[in-house]
Amino acid sequence: SNESEIEDVKKNLLIKLFSEYSVDSYIFWYYTPMSLNFTQGFSPALVVFDCMDELSAFKFAPASLKQNEEQLLQISDLVFTGGESLYRAKKDRHHSIYSFPSSIDKSHFEAARSIKHDPIDQQNIPHPRLGFYGVIDERFDIELLRNVSALRPDWHFVLIGPVVKIDPAVLPQSQNVYFLGGKSYQELPGYLAGWDIALIPFALNESTKFISPTKTPEYLSAGKPVISSSIQDVVSPYAELGLVHIADTSEDFIKAAEYELGHSDRIKWLEKVDQFLADISWDKTWHQMLQLINNKLVAKRDSTLYNLNSKETIYV
């Protein structure tokens, strides 16, 4: 089949890569169980499964994904989960599993606090602006956006990101809803700077049950108030600490937004935000992961073969 031919090409490219660079000591780091289809027959010193989402719950997920995941869990030396709820769901399925909630590139998003100039396609959108960036797919609560934008035509909703796996025709066509398309990572703080409130309007369904949105600490780092649906990894810890509003209904959403739009003094809140974010960074996350990897390598008596600062970790 065409699919098996593609997997053969991937496998041959990997073999060629190892041959050209004389790679004989390596770690396999999996982001998706589907990569097992082209990595059979190799002998990595360590197998890491970085389980960032419950991929089997996503729309159009391959039928074999669950079976592949079971196999990957069996061969993995370490499993990392992208949040606490995903960790709780998986922790009984592996002997060395660790939770790593979403972290942040703090300086990148903190820049939004001092940016004064709007990107061209956002300049003419009136305030108040309520914004979202991310993939707009089956996880997005379209009905909540439709209802709130209809109830508050004086508010303006800015959505940044590609529309995938859903028909764009089902999205609200209101005059106060603006779809600006995909933007680069570098551009995001510039858009975020011009919003009054940042949104995490995810529907509560199978595909959002275990997600840990990276945008939560990013929005907060930019100094923006946040309204989110009751995604478990946002409720705990962010809402429990009073850093984020939780709203699943139009009524609660409007109430939270009206509160924020009426309160410009956020000094104490921002102090709490900065205190919480002070100890969070991707560098710290990586160092913690690296320690676990090194410990596992030592336990397997192979640690002397690897220099993890080299490019011998193969991400699949």
PDB file of C-alpha atoms in Angstrom:
ATOM      1  CA  SER A   1       0.000   0.000   0.000  1.00  0.00           C
ATOM      2  CA  ASN A   2       0.992   3.621  -0.333  1.00  0.00           C
ATOM      3  CA  GLU A   3       1.177   3.984   3.446  1.00  0.00           C
ATOM      4  CA  SER A   4       3.637   1.112   3.870  1.00  0.00           C
ATOM      5  CA  GLU A   5       5.751   2.518   1.039  1.00  0.00           C
ATOM      6  CA  ILE A   6       5.952   5.843   2.891  1.00  0.00           C
ATOM      7  CA  GLU A   7       7.014   4.057   6.087  1.00  0.00           C
ATOM      8  CA  ASP A   8       9.714   2.198   4.123  1.00  0.00           C
ATOM      9  CA  VAL A   9      11.030   5.500   2.770  1.00  0.00           C
ATOM     10  CA  LYS A  10      11.187   6.955   6.303  1.00  0.00           C
ATOM     11  CA  LYS A  11      13.012   3.888   7.604  1.00  0.00           C
ATOM     12  CA  ASN A  12      15.544   3.963   4.757  1.00  0.00           C
ATOM     13  CA  LEU A  13      16.170   7.673   5.335  1.00  0.00           C
ATOM     14  CA  LEU A  14      16.871   6.951   8.995  1.00  0.00           C
ATOM     15  CA  ILE A  15      19.271   4.137   8.089  1.00  0.00           C
ATOM     16  CA  LYS A  16      20.997   6.446   5.605  1.00  0.00           C
ATOM     17  CA  LEU A  17      21.276   9.205   8.235  1.00  0.00           C
ATOM     18  CA  PHE A  18      22.877   6.847  10.746  1.00  0.00           C
ATOM     19  CA  SER A  19      25.275   5.570   8.111  1.00  0.00           C
ATOM     20  CA  GLU A  20      26.332   9.003   6.819  1.00  0.00           C
ATOM     21  CA  TYR A  21      27.011  10.367  10.302  1.00  0.00           C
ATOM     22  CA  SER A  22      28.374   7.097  11.743  1.00  0.00           C
ATOM     23  CA  VAL A  23      25.703   7.078  14.452  1.00  0.00           C
ATOM     24  CA  ASP A  24      25.843   3.848  16.413  1.00  0.00           C
ATOM     25  CA  SER A  25      24.841   5.089  19.881  1.00  0.00           C
ATOM     26  CA  TYR A  26      21.505   6.839  20.018  1.00  0.00           C
ATOM     27  CA  ILE A  27      18.275   7.483  21.894  1.00  0.00           C
ATOM     28  CA  PHE A  28      14.851   7.290  20.291  1.00  0.00           C
ATOM     29  CA  TRP A  29      12.462   9.991  21.510  1.00  0.00           C
ATOM     30  CA  TYR A  30       8.888   9.404  20.346  1.00  0.00           C
ATOM     31  CA  TYR A  31       6.214  12.096  20.144  1.00  0.00           C
ATOM     32  CA  THR A  32       3.686   9.791  18.514  1.00  0.00           C
ATOM     33  CA  PRO A  33       3.233   6.007  18.690  1.00  0.00           C
ATOM     34  CA  MET A  34       2.703   5.988  14.912  1.00  0.00           C
ATOM     35  CA  SER A  35       6.468   6.419  14.472  1.00  0.00           C
ATOM     36  CA  LEU A  36       6.840   2.802  15.563  1.00  0.00           C
ATOM     37  CA  ASN A  37       5.770   1.892  12.027  1.00  0.00           C
ATOM     38  CA  PHE A  38       9.175   2.855  10.609  1.00  0.00           C
ATOM     39  CA  THR A  39      11.502   2.393  13.601  1.00  0.00           C
ATOM     40  CA  GLN A  40      11.264  -1.350  14.125  1.00  0.00           C
ATOM     41  CA  GLY A  41      14.570  -3.227  13.973  1.00  0.00           C
ATOM     42  CA  PHE A  42      16.752  -0.467  15.453  1.00  0.00           C
ATOM     43  CA  SER A  43      18.625  -0.808  18.757  1.00  0.00           C
ATOM     44  CA  PRO A  44      18.460   2.468  20.660  1.00  0.00           C
ATOM     45  CA  ALA A  45      20.221   2.651  24.027  1.00  0.00           C
ATOM     46  CA  LEU A  46      17.147   4.309  25.480  1.00  0.00           C
ATOM     47  CA  VAL A  47      13.523   4.822  24.395  1.00  0.00           C
ATOM     48  CA  VAL A  48      11.651   7.918  25.577  1.00  0.00           C
ATOM     49  CA  PHE A  49       7.933   8.381  24.941  1.00  0.00           C
ATOM     50  CA  ASP A  50       6.980  12.053  25.242  1.00  0.00           C
ATOM     51  CA  CYS A  51       3.202  11.715  25.519  1.00  0.00           C
ATOM     52  CA  MET A  52       1.929  15.262  25.116  1.00  0.00           C
ATOM     53  CA  ASP A  53      -1.722  14.485  24.280  1.00  0.00           C
ATOM     54  CA  GLU A  54      -4.247  11.661  24.258  1.00  0.00           C
ATOM     55  CA  LEU A  55      -3.852  11.435  20.488  1.00  0.00           C
ATOM     56  CA  SER A  56      -6.310   8.556  20.113  1.00  0.00           C
ATOM     57  CA  ALA A  57      -9.136  10.928  21.141  1.00  0.00           C
ATOM     58  CA  PHE A  58      -8.405  13.376  18.329  1.00  0.00           C
ATOM     59  CA  LYS A  59     -10.529  13.562  15.211  1.00  0.00           C
ATOM     60  CA  PHE A  60      -9.299  11.273  12.388  1.00  0.00           C
ATOM     61  CA  ALA A  61      -6.867   9.457  14.694  1.00  0.00           C
ATOM     62  CA  PRO A  62      -5.494   6.273  13.024  1.00  0.00           C
ATOM     63  CA  ALA A  63      -7.258   3.083  14.103  1.00  0.00           C
ATOM     64  CA  SER A  64      -3.924   1.499  15.040  1.00  0.00           C
ATOM     65  CA  LEU A  65      -2.856   4.338  17.337  1.00  0.00           C
ATOM     66  CA  LYS A  66      -3.991   2.709  20.605  1.00  0.00           C
ATOM     67  CA  GLN A  67      -2.332  -0.586  19.696  1.00  0.00           C
ATOM     68  CA  ASN A  68       0.883   1.238  18.789  1.00  0.00           C
ATOM     69  CA  GLU A  69       0.786   3.154  22.048  1.00  0.00           C
ATOM     70  CA  GLU A  70       0.463  -0.062  24.033  1.00  0.00           C
ATOM     71  CA  GLN A  71       3.498  -1.429  22.224  1.00  0.00           C
ATOM     72  CA  LEU A  72       5.454   1.805  22.744  1.00  0.00           C
ATOM     73  CA  LEU A  73       4.689   1.789  26.469  1.00  0.00           C
ATOM     74  CA  GLN A  74       6.087  -1.742  26.640  1.00  0.00           C
ATOM     75  CA  ILE A  75       9.419  -0.838  25.036  1.00  0.00           C
ATOM     76  CA  SER A  76       9.884   2.652  26.578  1.00  0.00           C
ATOM     77  CA  ASP A  77      12.433   3.213  29.324  1.00  0.00           C
ATOM     78  CA  LEU A  78      10.924   6.582  30.245  1.00  0.00           C
ATOM     79  CA  VAL A  79       7.528   8.179  29.683  1.00  0.00           C
ATOM     80  CA  PHE A  80       6.877  11.916  30.009  1.00  0.00           C
ATOM     81  CA  THR A  81       3.334  13.294  30.020  1.00  0.00           C
ATOM     82  CA  GLY A  82       2.345  16.813  29.042  1.00  0.00           C
ATOM     83  CA  GLY A  83       0.410  17.544  32.223  1.00  0.00           C
ATOM     84  CA  GLU A  84      -1.048  16.206  35.437  1.00  0.00           C
ATOM     85  CA  SER A  85      -4.358  14.853  34.121  1.00  0.00           C
ATOM     86  CA  LEU A  86      -2.587  12.882  31.386  1.00  0.00           C
ATOM     87  CA  TYR A  87      -0.135  11.589  33.995  1.00  0.00           C
ATOM     88  CA  ARG A  88      -2.979  10.337  36.204  1.00  0.00           C
ATOM     89  CA  ALA A  89      -4.556   8.581  33.233  1.00  0.00           C
ATOM     90  CA  LYS A  90      -1.305   6.823  32.239  1.00  0.00           C
ATOM     91  CA  LYS A  91       0.602   6.358  35.509  1.00  0.00           C
ATOM     92  CA  ASP A  92      -0.504   2.777  36.096  1.00  0.00           C
ATOM     93  CA  ARG A  93       0.608   1.740  32.615  1.00  0.00           C
ATOM     94  CA  HIS A  94       4.351   2.307  33.015  1.00  0.00           C
ATOM     95  CA  HIS A  95       7.031   1.878  35.685  1.00  0.00           C
ATOM     96  CA  SER A  96       8.922   5.144  34.962  1.00  0.00           C
ATOM     97  CA  ILE A  97       6.430   7.867  34.105  1.00  0.00           C
ATOM     98  CA  TYR A  98       6.746  11.572  34.957  1.00  0.00           C
ATOM     99  CA  SER A  99       4.518  14.628  34.539  1.00  0.00           C
ATOM    100  CA  PHE A 100       5.893  17.730  32.808  1.00  0.00           C
ATOM    101  CA  PRO A 101       3.157  20.397  32.568  1.00  0.00           C
ATOM    102  CA  SER A 102       3.390  23.143  29.965  1.00  0.00           C
ATOM    103  CA  SER A 103       6.297  25.485  30.491  1.00  0.00           C
ATOM    104  CA  ILE A 104       7.165  28.799  28.908  1.00  0.00           C
ATOM    105  CA  ASP A 105       9.663  30.875  26.936  1.00  0.00           C
ATOM    106  CA  LYS A 106       9.163  33.719  29.393  1.00  0.00           C
ATOM    107  CA  SER A 107      11.159  36.534  27.781  1.00  0.00           C
ATOM    108  CA  HIS A 108       9.480  35.919  24.419  1.00  0.00           C
ATOM    109  CA  PHE A 109       5.956  36.444  25.753  1.00  0.00           C
ATOM    110  CA  GLU A 110       6.808  39.014  28.427  1.00  0.00           C
ATOM    111  CA  ALA A 111       7.780  41.287  25.539  1.00  0.00           C
ATOM    112  CA  ALA A 112       4.029  41.720  24.900  1.00  0.00           C
ATOM    113  CA  ARG A 113       3.829  43.888  28.016  1.00  0.00           C
ATOM    114  CA  SER A 114       5.824  46.662  26.344  1.00  0.00           C
ATOM    115  CA  ILE A 115       4.827  46.325  22.658  1.00  0.00           C
ATOM    116  CA  LYS A 116       2.788  49.380  21.608  1.00  0.00           C
ATOM    117  CA  HIS A 117       2.285  48.905  17.864  1.00  0.00           C
ATOM    118  CA  ASP A 118      -0.371  46.616  16.427  1.00  0.00           C
ATOM    119  CA  PRO A 119       0.312  44.309  13.492  1.00  0.00           C
ATOM    120  CA  ILE A 120      -1.273  45.701  10.326  1.00  0.00           C
ATOM    121  CA  ASP A 121      -4.188  43.239  10.180  1.00  0.00           C
ATOM    122  CA  GLN A 122      -5.132  43.949  13.807  1.00  0.00           C
ATOM    123  CA  GLN A 123      -4.805  47.743  13.746  1.00  0.00           C
ATOM    124  CA  ASN A 124      -8.373  48.503  12.670  1.00  0.00           C
ATOM    125  CA  ILE A 125     -10.090  46.050  15.030  1.00  0.00           C
ATOM    126  CA  PRO A 126     -11.829  48.069  17.765  1.00  0.00           C
ATOM    127  CA  HIS A 127     -11.498  47.460  21.503  1.00  0.00           C
ATOM    128  CA  PRO A 128     -12.311  45.662  23.685  1.00  0.00           C
ATOM    129  CA  ARG A 129     -10.500  42.763  22.041  1.00  0.00           C
ATOM    130  CA  LEU A 130     -10.748  39.193  23.264  1.00  0.00           C
ATOM    131  CA  GLY A 131      -8.155  36.998  21.577  1.00  0.00           C
ATOM    132  CA  PHE A 132      -7.167  33.376  21.023  1.00  0.00           C
ATOM    133  CA  TYR A 133      -4.235  31.812  19.229  1.00  0.00           C
ATOM    134  CA  GLY A 134      -3.852  28.132  18.427  1.00  0.00           C
ATOM    135  CA  VAL A 135      -5.238  25.482  16.122  1.00  0.00           C
ATOM    136  CA  ILE A 136      -8.964  25.894  15.523  1.00  0.00           C
ATOM    137  CA  ASP A 137     -10.248  22.320  15.349  1.00  0.00           C
ATOM    138  CA  GLU A 138     -12.644  19.923  17.098  1.00  0.00           C
ATOM    139  CA  ARG A 139     -11.333  21.087  20.465  1.00  0.00           C
ATOM    140  CA  PHE A 140     -12.568  24.651  19.972  1.00  0.00           C
ATOM    141  CA  ASP A 141     -15.947  25.612  21.507  1.00  0.00           C
ATOM    142  CA  ILE A 142     -17.533  27.154  18.426  1.00  0.00           C
ATOM    143  CA  GLU A 143     -20.972  27.511  20.033  1.00  0.00           C
ATOM    144  CA  LEU A 144     -19.604  29.446  22.996  1.00  0.00           C
ATOM    145  CA  LEU A 145     -17.911  31.889  20.623  1.00  0.00           C
ATOM    146  CA  ARG A 146     -21.065  32.152  18.509  1.00  0.00           C
ATOM    147  CA  ASN A 147     -23.279  32.861  21.526  1.00  0.00           C
ATOM    148  CA  VAL A 148     -21.025  35.349  23.293  1.00  0.00           C
ATOM    149  CA  SER A 149     -20.196  37.273  20.112  1.00  0.00           C
ATOM    150  CA  ALA A 150     -23.940  37.561  19.392  1.00  0.00           C
ATOM    151  CA  LEU A 151     -24.799  38.631  22.954  1.00  0.00           C
ATOM    152  CA  ARG A 152     -22.006  41.232  23.057  1.00  0.00           C
ATOM    153  CA  PRO A 153     -21.696  42.751  19.566  1.00  0.00           C
ATOM    154  CA  ASP A 154     -19.634  45.582  21.107  1.00  0.00           C
ATOM    155  CA  TRP A 155     -16.836  43.126  21.945  1.00  0.00           C
ATOM    156  CA  HIS A 156     -14.395  42.036  19.258  1.00  0.00           C
ATOM    157  CA  PHE A 157     -13.024  38.507  19.013  1.00  0.00           C
ATOM    158  CA  VAL A 158      -9.626  37.957  17.372  1.00  0.00           C
ATOM    159  CA  LEU A 159      -8.716  34.393  16.409  1.00  0.00           C
ATOM    160  CA  ILE A 160      -5.249  33.471  15.187  1.00  0.00           C
ATOM    161  CA  GLY A 161      -4.397  30.031  13.835  1.00  0.00           C
ATOM    162  CA  PRO A 162      -5.222  27.537  11.109  1.00  0.00           C
ATOM    163  CA  VAL A 163      -8.671  25.963  10.801  1.00  0.00           C
ATOM    164  CA  VAL A 164      -8.180  22.192  10.513  1.00  0.00           C
ATOM    165  CA  LYS A 165     -10.349  19.051  10.612  1.00  0.00           C
ATOM    166  CA  ILE A 166     -13.551  21.112  10.776  1.00  0.00           C
ATOM    167  CA  ASP A 167     -15.564  22.839   8.051  1.00  0.00           C
ATOM    168  CA  PRO A 168     -14.795  26.600   8.155  1.00  0.00           C
ATOM    169  CA  ALA A 169     -18.454  27.188   7.257  1.00  0.00           C
ATOM    170  CA  VAL A 170     -19.497  26.180  10.796  1.00  0.00           C
ATOM    171  CA  LEU A 171     -17.515  29.064  12.321  1.00  0.00           C
ATOM    172  CA  PRO A 172     -19.345  32.269  13.355  1.00  0.00           C
ATOM    173  CA  GLN A 173     -19.592  34.812  10.555  1.00  0.00           C
ATOM    174  CA  SER A 174     -20.356  37.782  12.832  1.00  0.00           C
ATOM    175  CA  GLN A 175     -18.936  41.225  12.089  1.00  0.00           C
ATOM    176  CA  ASN A 176     -17.216  41.233  15.482  1.00  0.00           C
ATOM    177  CA  VAL A 177     -15.356  37.933  14.933  1.00  0.00           C
ATOM    178  CA  TYR A 178     -12.045  38.166  13.079  1.00  0.00           C
ATOM    179  CA  PHE A 179     -10.119  35.159  11.753  1.00  0.00           C
ATOM    180  CA  LEU A 180      -6.606  36.371  10.998  1.00  0.00           C
ATOM    181  CA  GLY A 181      -5.129  33.015   9.933  1.00  0.00           C
ATOM    182  CA  GLY A 182      -1.888  31.401  11.038  1.00  0.00           C
ATOM    183  CA  LYS A 183       1.008  33.461  12.387  1.00  0.00           C
ATOM    184  CA  SER A 184       4.587  32.560  13.246  1.00  0.00           C
ATOM    185  CA  TYR A 185       5.748  31.996  16.805  1.00  0.00           C
ATOM    186  CA  GLN A 186       7.786  35.214  16.541  1.00  0.00           C
ATOM    187  CA  GLU A 187       4.665  37.228  15.681  1.00  0.00           C
ATOM    188  CA  LEU A 188       2.457  36.037  18.541  1.00  0.00           C
ATOM    189  CA  PRO A 189       3.542  38.550  21.237  1.00  0.00           C
ATOM    190  CA  GLY A 190       2.773  41.417  18.840  1.00  0.00           C
ATOM    191  CA  TYR A 191      -0.844  40.287  18.503  1.00  0.00           C
ATOM    192  CA  LEU A 192      -1.202  39.333  22.151  1.00  0.00           C
ATOM    193  CA  ALA A 193      -0.022  42.800  23.230  1.00  0.00           C
ATOM    194  CA  GLY A 194      -3.086  44.384  21.646  1.00  0.00           C
ATOM    195  CA  TRP A 195      -5.697  42.190  23.366  1.00  0.00           C
ATOM    196  CA  ASP A 196      -7.661  43.134  26.466  1.00  0.00           C
ATOM    197  CA  ILE A 197      -8.415  39.526  27.429  1.00  0.00           C
ATOM    198  CA  ALA A 198      -6.877  36.231  26.260  1.00  0.00           C
ATOM    199  CA  LEU A 199      -9.073  33.168  25.747  1.00  0.00           C
ATOM    200  CA  ILE A 200      -8.837  29.387  26.068  1.00  0.00           C
ATOM    201  CA  PRO A 201     -12.322  28.491  24.786  1.00  0.00           C
ATOM    202  CA  PHE A 202     -12.005  24.726  24.464  1.00  0.00           C
ATOM    203  CA  ALA A 203     -15.039  22.482  24.298  1.00  0.00           C
ATOM    204  CA  LEU A 204     -15.237  19.822  26.990  1.00  0.00           C
ATOM    205  CA  ASN A 205     -14.981  16.574  25.056  1.00  0.00           C
ATOM    206  CA  GLU A 206     -12.767  13.499  24.650  1.00  0.00           C
ATOM    207  CA  SER A 207     -10.096  15.405  22.732  1.00  0.00           C
ATOM    208  CA  THR A 208      -9.687  18.017  25.506  1.00  0.00           C
ATOM    209  CA  LYS A 209      -9.949  15.730  28.534  1.00  0.00           C
ATOM    210  CA  PHE A 210      -6.198  15.517  29.116  1.00  0.00           C
ATOM    211  CA  ILE A 211      -4.781  18.602  27.404  1.00  0.00           C
ATOM    212  CA  SER A 212      -2.443  21.033  29.163  1.00  0.00           C
ATOM    213  CA  PRO A 213      -2.553  24.213  27.049  1.00  0.00           C
ATOM    214  CA  THR A 214       0.855  25.833  26.702  1.00  0.00           C
ATOM    215  CA  LYS A 215      -0.934  29.083  25.961  1.00  0.00           C
ATOM    216  CA  THR A 216      -2.011  29.411  29.621  1.00  0.00           C
ATOM    217  CA  PRO A 217       1.417  30.448  30.979  1.00  0.00           C
ATOM    218  CA  GLU A 218       2.168  32.277  27.706  1.00  0.00           C
ATOM    219  CA  TYR A 219      -0.915  34.486  28.035  1.00  0.00           C
ATOM    220  CA  LEU A 220      -0.139  35.127  31.699  1.00  0.00           C
ATOM    221  CA  SER A 221       3.472  35.962  30.965  1.00  0.00           C
ATOM    222  CA  ALA A 222       2.202  38.634  28.578  1.00  0.00           C
ATOM    223  CA  GLY A 223       0.263  40.114  31.502  1.00  0.00           C
ATOM    224  CA  LYS A 224      -3.153  39.402  30.002  1.00  0.00           C
ATOM    225  CA  PRO A 225      -6.201  38.285  32.005  1.00  0.00           C
ATOM    226  CA  VAL A 226      -7.338  34.839  30.897  1.00  0.00           C
ATOM    227  CA  ILE A 227     -10.768  33.241  30.557  1.00  0.00           C
ATOM    228  CA  SER A 228     -10.728  29.471  30.035  1.00  0.00           C
ATOM    229  CA  SER A 229     -13.241  26.667  29.935  1.00  0.00           C
ATOM    230  CA  SER A 230     -12.845  24.138  32.761  1.00  0.00           C
ATOM    231  CA  ILE A 231      -9.916  22.219  31.280  1.00  0.00           C
ATOM    232  CA  GLN A 232      -8.563  20.246  34.227  1.00  0.00           C
ATOM    233  CA  ASP A 233      -4.931  21.303  33.799  1.00  0.00           C
ATOM    234  CA  VAL A 234      -6.035  24.947  33.703  1.00  0.00           C
ATOM    235  CA  VAL A 235      -8.371  24.646  36.698  1.00  0.00           C
ATOM    236  CA  SER A 236      -5.475  23.155  38.651  1.00  0.00           C
ATOM    237  CA  PRO A 237      -3.277  25.010  39.315  1.00  0.00           C
ATOM    238  CA  TYR A 238      -4.115  28.283  37.529  1.00  0.00           C
ATOM    239  CA  ALA A 239      -7.746  28.872  38.534  1.00  0.00           C
ATOM    240  CA  GLU A 240      -7.220  27.455  42.016  1.00  0.00           C
ATOM    241  CA  LEU A 241      -4.526  30.088  42.552  1.00  0.00           C
ATOM    242  CA  GLY A 242      -6.792  32.873  41.284  1.00  0.00           C
ATOM    243  CA  LEU A 243      -4.734  33.501  38.150  1.00  0.00           C
ATOM    244  CA  VAL A 244      -7.378  32.526  35.549  1.00  0.00           C
ATOM    245  CA  HIS A 245     -11.181  32.773  35.222  1.00  0.00           C
ATOM    246  CA  ILE A 246     -13.134  29.600  34.437  1.00  0.00           C
ATOM    247  CA  ALA A 247     -16.279  29.867  32.307  1.00  0.00           C
ATOM    248  CA  ASP A 248     -18.159  27.101  30.476  1.00  0.00           C
ATOM    249  CA  THR A 249     -21.384  29.007  29.756  1.00  0.00           C
ATOM    250  CA  SER A 250     -22.026  32.254  27.894  1.00  0.00           C
ATOM    251  CA  GLU A 251     -23.365  33.796  31.100  1.00  0.00           C
ATOM    252  CA  ASP A 252     -20.215  32.945  33.096  1.00  0.00           C
ATOM    253  CA  PHE A 253     -17.977  34.014  30.222  1.00  0.00           C
ATOM    254  CA  ILE A 254     -19.644  37.427  29.940  1.00  0.00           C
ATOM    255  CA  LYS A 255     -19.545  37.893  33.719  1.00  0.00           C
ATOM    256  CA  ALA A 256     -15.782  37.158  33.826  1.00  0.00           C
ATOM    257  CA  ALA A 257     -15.054  39.399  30.831  1.00  0.00           C
ATOM    258  CA  GLU A 258     -17.123  42.272  32.237  1.00  0.00           C
ATOM    259  CA  TYR A 259     -15.213  41.976  35.499  1.00  0.00           C
ATOM    260  CA  GLU A 260     -11.830  42.177  33.753  1.00  0.00           C
ATOM    261  CA  LEU A 261     -12.854  44.975  31.404  1.00  0.00           C
ATOM    262  CA  GLY A 262     -13.965  46.981  34.445  1.00  0.00           C
ATOM    263  CA  HIS A 263     -10.737  46.458  36.420  1.00  0.00           C
ATOM    264  CA  SER A 264      -7.643  48.135  35.054  1.00  0.00           C
ATOM    265  CA  ASP A 265      -5.680  47.868  38.309  1.00  0.00           C
ATOM    266  CA  ARG A 266      -4.006  44.481  38.067  1.00  0.00           C
ATOM    267  CA  ILE A 267      -0.844  45.129  40.068  1.00  0.00           C
ATOM    268  CA  LYS A 268      -1.515  42.571  42.815  1.00  0.00           C
ATOM    269  CA  TRP A 269      -2.746  39.980  40.315  1.00  0.00           C
ATOM    270  CA  LEU A 270       0.333  40.506  38.145  1.00  0.00           C
ATOM    271  CA  GLU A 271       2.576  40.054  41.183  1.00  0.00           C
ATOM    272  CA  LYS A 272       0.908  36.694  41.841  1.00  0.00           C
ATOM    273  CA  VAL A 273       1.325  35.745  38.176  1.00  0.00           C
ATOM    274  CA  ASP A 274       5.018  36.640  38.157  1.00  0.00           C
ATOM    275  CA  GLN A 275       5.599  34.806  41.412  1.00  0.00           C
ATOM    276  CA  PHE A 276       4.010  31.663  39.976  1.00  0.00           C
ATOM    277  CA  LEU A 277       5.896  31.892  36.667  1.00  0.00           C
ATOM    278  CA  ALA A 278       9.263  32.671  38.296  1.00  0.00           C
ATOM    279  CA  ASP A 279      10.104  29.008  38.736  1.00  0.00           C
ATOM    280  CA  ILE A 280       8.870  27.835  35.326  1.00  0.00           C
ATOM    281  CA  SER A 281      10.955  27.571  32.153  1.00  0.00           C
ATOM    282  CA  TRP A 282      11.583  25.129  29.314  1.00  0.00           C
ATOM    283  CA  ASP A 283      15.262  25.108  30.368  1.00  0.00           C
ATOM    284  CA  LYS A 284      14.282  23.817  33.811  1.00  0.00           C
ATOM    285  CA  THR A 285      11.950  21.251  32.246  1.00  0.00           C
ATOM    286  CA  TRP A 286      14.746  20.015  29.968  1.00  0.00           C
ATOM    287  CA  HIS A 287      17.276  19.791  32.821  1.00  0.00           C
ATOM    288  CA  GLN A 288      14.810  17.700  34.845  1.00  0.00           C
ATOM    289  CA  MET A 289      14.214  15.423  31.853  1.00  0.00           C
ATOM    290  CA  LEU A 290      17.946  15.175  31.213  1.00  0.00           C
ATOM    291  CA  GLN A 291      18.571  14.101  34.807  1.00  0.00           C
ATOM    292  CA  LEU A 292      16.028  11.303  34.460  1.00  0.00           C
ATOM    293  CA  ILE A 293      17.582  10.229  31.145  1.00  0.00           C
ATOM    294  CA  ASN A 294      21.088  10.199  32.601  1.00  0.00           C
ATOM    295  CA  ASN A 295      19.923   8.222  35.626  1.00  0.00           C
ATOM    296  CA  LYS A 296      18.283   5.667  33.357  1.00  0.00           C
ATOM    297  CA  LEU A 297      21.403   5.390  31.198  1.00  0.00           C
ATOM    298  CA  VAL A 298      23.549   4.874  34.287  1.00  0.00           C
ATOM    299  CA  ALA A 299      21.149   2.186  35.429  1.00  0.00           C
ATOM    300  CA  LYS A 300      21.560   0.480  32.053  1.00  0.00           C
ATOM    301  CA  ARG A 301      25.367   0.804  32.367  1.00  0.00           C
ATOM    302  CA  ASP A 302      25.592   2.675  29.081  1.00  0.00           C
ATOM    303  CA  SER A 303      26.114   6.227  30.279  1.00  0.00           C
ATOM    304  CA  THR A 304      29.727   6.523  29.070  1.00  0.00           C
ATOM    305  CA  LEU A 305      28.646   6.057  25.450  1.00  0.00           C
ATOM    306  CA  TYR A 306      26.543   9.180  25.267  1.00  0.00           C
ATOM    307  CA  ASN A 307      27.084  12.874  25.117  1.00  0.00           C
ATOM    308  CA  LEU A 308      23.568  14.277  25.312  1.00  0.00           C
ATOM    309  CA  ASN A 309      24.747  17.673  24.167  1.00  0.00           C
ATOM    310  CA  SER A 310      25.580  16.148  20.809  1.00  0.00           C
ATOM    311  CA  LYS A 311      23.005  15.601  18.096  1.00  0.00           C
ATOM    312  CA  GLU A 312      22.603  11.913  18.676  1.00  0.00           C
ATOM    313  CA  THR A 313      19.084  12.049  20.079  1.00  0.00           C
ATOM    314  CA  ILE A 314      16.835  11.072  17.199  1.00  0.00           C
ATOM    315  CA  TYR A 315      13.326  12.536  17.530  1.00  0.00           C
ATOM    316  CA  VAL A 316      10.662  10.352  15.959  1.00  0.00           C
TER     317      VAL A 316
END
